[in-house]
Coordinates of C-alpha atoms in Angstrom, one line a residue:
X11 CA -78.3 30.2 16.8
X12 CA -75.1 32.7 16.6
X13 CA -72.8 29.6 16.2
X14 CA -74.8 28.0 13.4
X15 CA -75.1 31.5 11.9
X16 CA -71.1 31.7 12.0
X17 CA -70.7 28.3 10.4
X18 CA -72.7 28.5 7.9
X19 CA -72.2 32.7 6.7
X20 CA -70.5 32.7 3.6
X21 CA -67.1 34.1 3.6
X22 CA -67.7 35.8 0.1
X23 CA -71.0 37.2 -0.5
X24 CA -72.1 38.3 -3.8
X25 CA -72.5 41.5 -5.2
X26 CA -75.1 42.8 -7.6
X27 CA -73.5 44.8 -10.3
X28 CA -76.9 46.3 -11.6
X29 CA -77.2 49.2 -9.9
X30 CA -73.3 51.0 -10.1
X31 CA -72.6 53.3 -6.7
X32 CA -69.6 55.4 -6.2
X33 CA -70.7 56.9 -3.1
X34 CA -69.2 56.7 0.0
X35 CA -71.5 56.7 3.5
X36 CA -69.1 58.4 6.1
X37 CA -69.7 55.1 8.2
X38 CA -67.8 52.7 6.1
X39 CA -65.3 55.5 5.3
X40 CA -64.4 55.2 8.9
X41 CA -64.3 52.0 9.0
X42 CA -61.9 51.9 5.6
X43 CA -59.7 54.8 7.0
X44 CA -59.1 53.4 10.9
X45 CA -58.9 49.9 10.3
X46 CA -58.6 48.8 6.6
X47 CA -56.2 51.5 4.9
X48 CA -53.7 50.1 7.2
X49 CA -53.0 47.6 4.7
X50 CA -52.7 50.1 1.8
X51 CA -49.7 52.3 1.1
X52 CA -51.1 56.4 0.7
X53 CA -50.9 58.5 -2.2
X54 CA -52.4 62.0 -2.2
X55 CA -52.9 63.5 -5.9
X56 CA -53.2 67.3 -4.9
X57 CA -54.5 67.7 -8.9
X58 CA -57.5 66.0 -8.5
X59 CA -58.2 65.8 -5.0
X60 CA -58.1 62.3 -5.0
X61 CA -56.8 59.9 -2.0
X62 CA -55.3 56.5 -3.5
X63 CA -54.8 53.3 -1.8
X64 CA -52.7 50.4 -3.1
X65 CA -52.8 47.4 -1.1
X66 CA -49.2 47.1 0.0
X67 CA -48.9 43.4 -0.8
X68 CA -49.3 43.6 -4.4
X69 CA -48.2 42.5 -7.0
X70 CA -44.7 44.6 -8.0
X71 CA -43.1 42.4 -10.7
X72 CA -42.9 43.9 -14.3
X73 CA -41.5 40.9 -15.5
X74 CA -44.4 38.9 -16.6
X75 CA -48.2 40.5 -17.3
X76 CA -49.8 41.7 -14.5
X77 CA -52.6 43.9 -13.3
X78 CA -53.2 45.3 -9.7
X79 CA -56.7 47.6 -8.4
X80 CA -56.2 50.9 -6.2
X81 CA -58.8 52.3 -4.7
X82 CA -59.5 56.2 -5.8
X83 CA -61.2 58.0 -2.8
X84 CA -62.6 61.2 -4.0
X85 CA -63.4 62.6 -0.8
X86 CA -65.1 66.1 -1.4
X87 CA -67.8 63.9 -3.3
X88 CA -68.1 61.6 -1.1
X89 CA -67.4 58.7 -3.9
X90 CA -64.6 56.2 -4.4
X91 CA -63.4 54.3 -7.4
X92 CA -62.1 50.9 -8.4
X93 CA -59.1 51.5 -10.9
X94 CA -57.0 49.0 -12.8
X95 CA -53.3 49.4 -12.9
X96 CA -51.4 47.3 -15.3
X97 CA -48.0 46.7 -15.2
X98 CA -45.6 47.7 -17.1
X99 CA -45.6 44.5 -18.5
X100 CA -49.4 44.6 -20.4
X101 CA -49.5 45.8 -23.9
X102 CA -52.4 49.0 -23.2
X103 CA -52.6 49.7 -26.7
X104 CA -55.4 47.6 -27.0
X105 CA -58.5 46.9 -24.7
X106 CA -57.5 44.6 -21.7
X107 CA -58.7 41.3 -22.0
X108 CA -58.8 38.7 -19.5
X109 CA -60.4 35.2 -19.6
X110 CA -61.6 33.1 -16.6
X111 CA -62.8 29.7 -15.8
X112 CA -64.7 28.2 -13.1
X113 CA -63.8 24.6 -12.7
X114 CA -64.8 22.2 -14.9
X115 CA -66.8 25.3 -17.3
X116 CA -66.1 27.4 -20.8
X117 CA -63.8 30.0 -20.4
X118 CA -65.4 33.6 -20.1
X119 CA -64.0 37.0 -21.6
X120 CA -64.0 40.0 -19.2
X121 CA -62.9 43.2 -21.2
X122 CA -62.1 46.6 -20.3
X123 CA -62.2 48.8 -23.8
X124 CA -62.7 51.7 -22.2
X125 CA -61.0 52.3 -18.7
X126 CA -63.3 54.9 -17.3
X127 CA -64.5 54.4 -13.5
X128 CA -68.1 53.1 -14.5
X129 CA -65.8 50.5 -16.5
X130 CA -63.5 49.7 -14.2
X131 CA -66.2 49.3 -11.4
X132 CA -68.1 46.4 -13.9
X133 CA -65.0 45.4 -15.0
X134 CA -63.7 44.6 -11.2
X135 CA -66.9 43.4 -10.0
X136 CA -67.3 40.8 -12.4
X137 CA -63.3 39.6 -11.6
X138 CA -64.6 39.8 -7.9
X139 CA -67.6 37.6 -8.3
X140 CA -65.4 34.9 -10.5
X141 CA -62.7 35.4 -7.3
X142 CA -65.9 34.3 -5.2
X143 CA -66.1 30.9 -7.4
X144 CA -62.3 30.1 -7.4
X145 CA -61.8 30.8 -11.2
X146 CA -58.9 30.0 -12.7
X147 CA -57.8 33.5 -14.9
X148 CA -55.2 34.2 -17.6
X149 CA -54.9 37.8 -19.6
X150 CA -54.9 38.1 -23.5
X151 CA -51.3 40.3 -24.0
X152 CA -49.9 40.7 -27.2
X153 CA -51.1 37.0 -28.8
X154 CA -50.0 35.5 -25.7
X155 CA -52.7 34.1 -23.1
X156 CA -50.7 33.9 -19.4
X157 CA -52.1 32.9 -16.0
X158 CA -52.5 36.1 -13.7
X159 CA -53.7 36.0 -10.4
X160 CA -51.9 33.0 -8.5
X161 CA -51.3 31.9 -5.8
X162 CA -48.9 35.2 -4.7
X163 CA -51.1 37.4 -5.9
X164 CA -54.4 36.5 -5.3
X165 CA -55.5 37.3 -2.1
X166 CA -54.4 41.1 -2.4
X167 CA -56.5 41.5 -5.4
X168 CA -59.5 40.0 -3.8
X169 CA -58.9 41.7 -0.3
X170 CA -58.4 45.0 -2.3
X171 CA -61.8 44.2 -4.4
X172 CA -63.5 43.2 -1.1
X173 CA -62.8 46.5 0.6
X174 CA -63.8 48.5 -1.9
X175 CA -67.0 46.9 -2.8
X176 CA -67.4 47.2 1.0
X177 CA -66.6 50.5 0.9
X178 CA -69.3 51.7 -1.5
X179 CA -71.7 49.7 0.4
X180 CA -72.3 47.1 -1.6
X181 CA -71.4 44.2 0.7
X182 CA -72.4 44.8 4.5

């Protein structure tokens, strides 16, 4: 029964972006902080008594259009956030835009008008859940639609997306 159950788990479960959660049980913090945050270089923001982890195999190029998550842990709430970091690259005048495709579909337009953390959380779950469904993405920049998330870059956005989402409890 365990084996079958190991075959046939899916790798990428699905959240439910209904119901948005920032809090943090100290359980998965634990679990973030002694096994996970190994992966994530540390900054500590004394002004706001924040904790932030970027994955340590992002993305760094400025070259091209580019965007990259960190995780915000607020630790005297108990609460962590998803954030969006664009590169320098990204014209953030305007609301980020990025369109997706799953294979053989329309493309879809996920937008972030306002980057506040209930916006970045929907804005990161929905990229997360096309992640899950191998969709192709580009990002709307200046009048220019590019591809973002390849093949380099990919699995550090989804690994970073997947530990936060666990994080917040939202995937066991």
């Amino acid at each position: 029964m365990l084996v079958l159950l190991i075959i046939f788990f899916p790798e990428d479960r699905p959240i439910r972006l209904d119901k948005v959660n920032f809090h943090v049980a100290e359980p998965e913090e634990l679990f973030f902080k002694n096994v996970r945050s190994y992966y994530y270089d540390f900054e500590k923001r004394e002004d706001a008594n924040f904790h932030l982890y970027r994955i340590k195999t992002r993305n760094k190029d400025t070259t091209k259009p580019g965007i990259t998550f960190f995780i915000a842990n607020n630790w005297l709430n108990d609460e962590a956030y998803i954030m969006v970091e664009p590169n320098s690259a990204v014209d953030t005048t305007k609301s980020l835009e990025l369109r997706y495709a799953v294979s053989g579909s329309d493309w879809d337009t996920i937008s972030l008008n306002t980057p506040n953390s209930y916006n970045n959380y929907l804005f990161a779950g929905k990229i997360y859940l096309a992640m899950t469904e191998d969709a192709r993405f580009e990002i709307l920049n200046g009048g220019e639609t590019r591809e973002i998330f390849g093949p380099e870059n990919r699995p550090s956005v989804k690994k970073t997306l997947k530990d936060y989402f666990k994080l917040v409890g939202k995937m066991p």
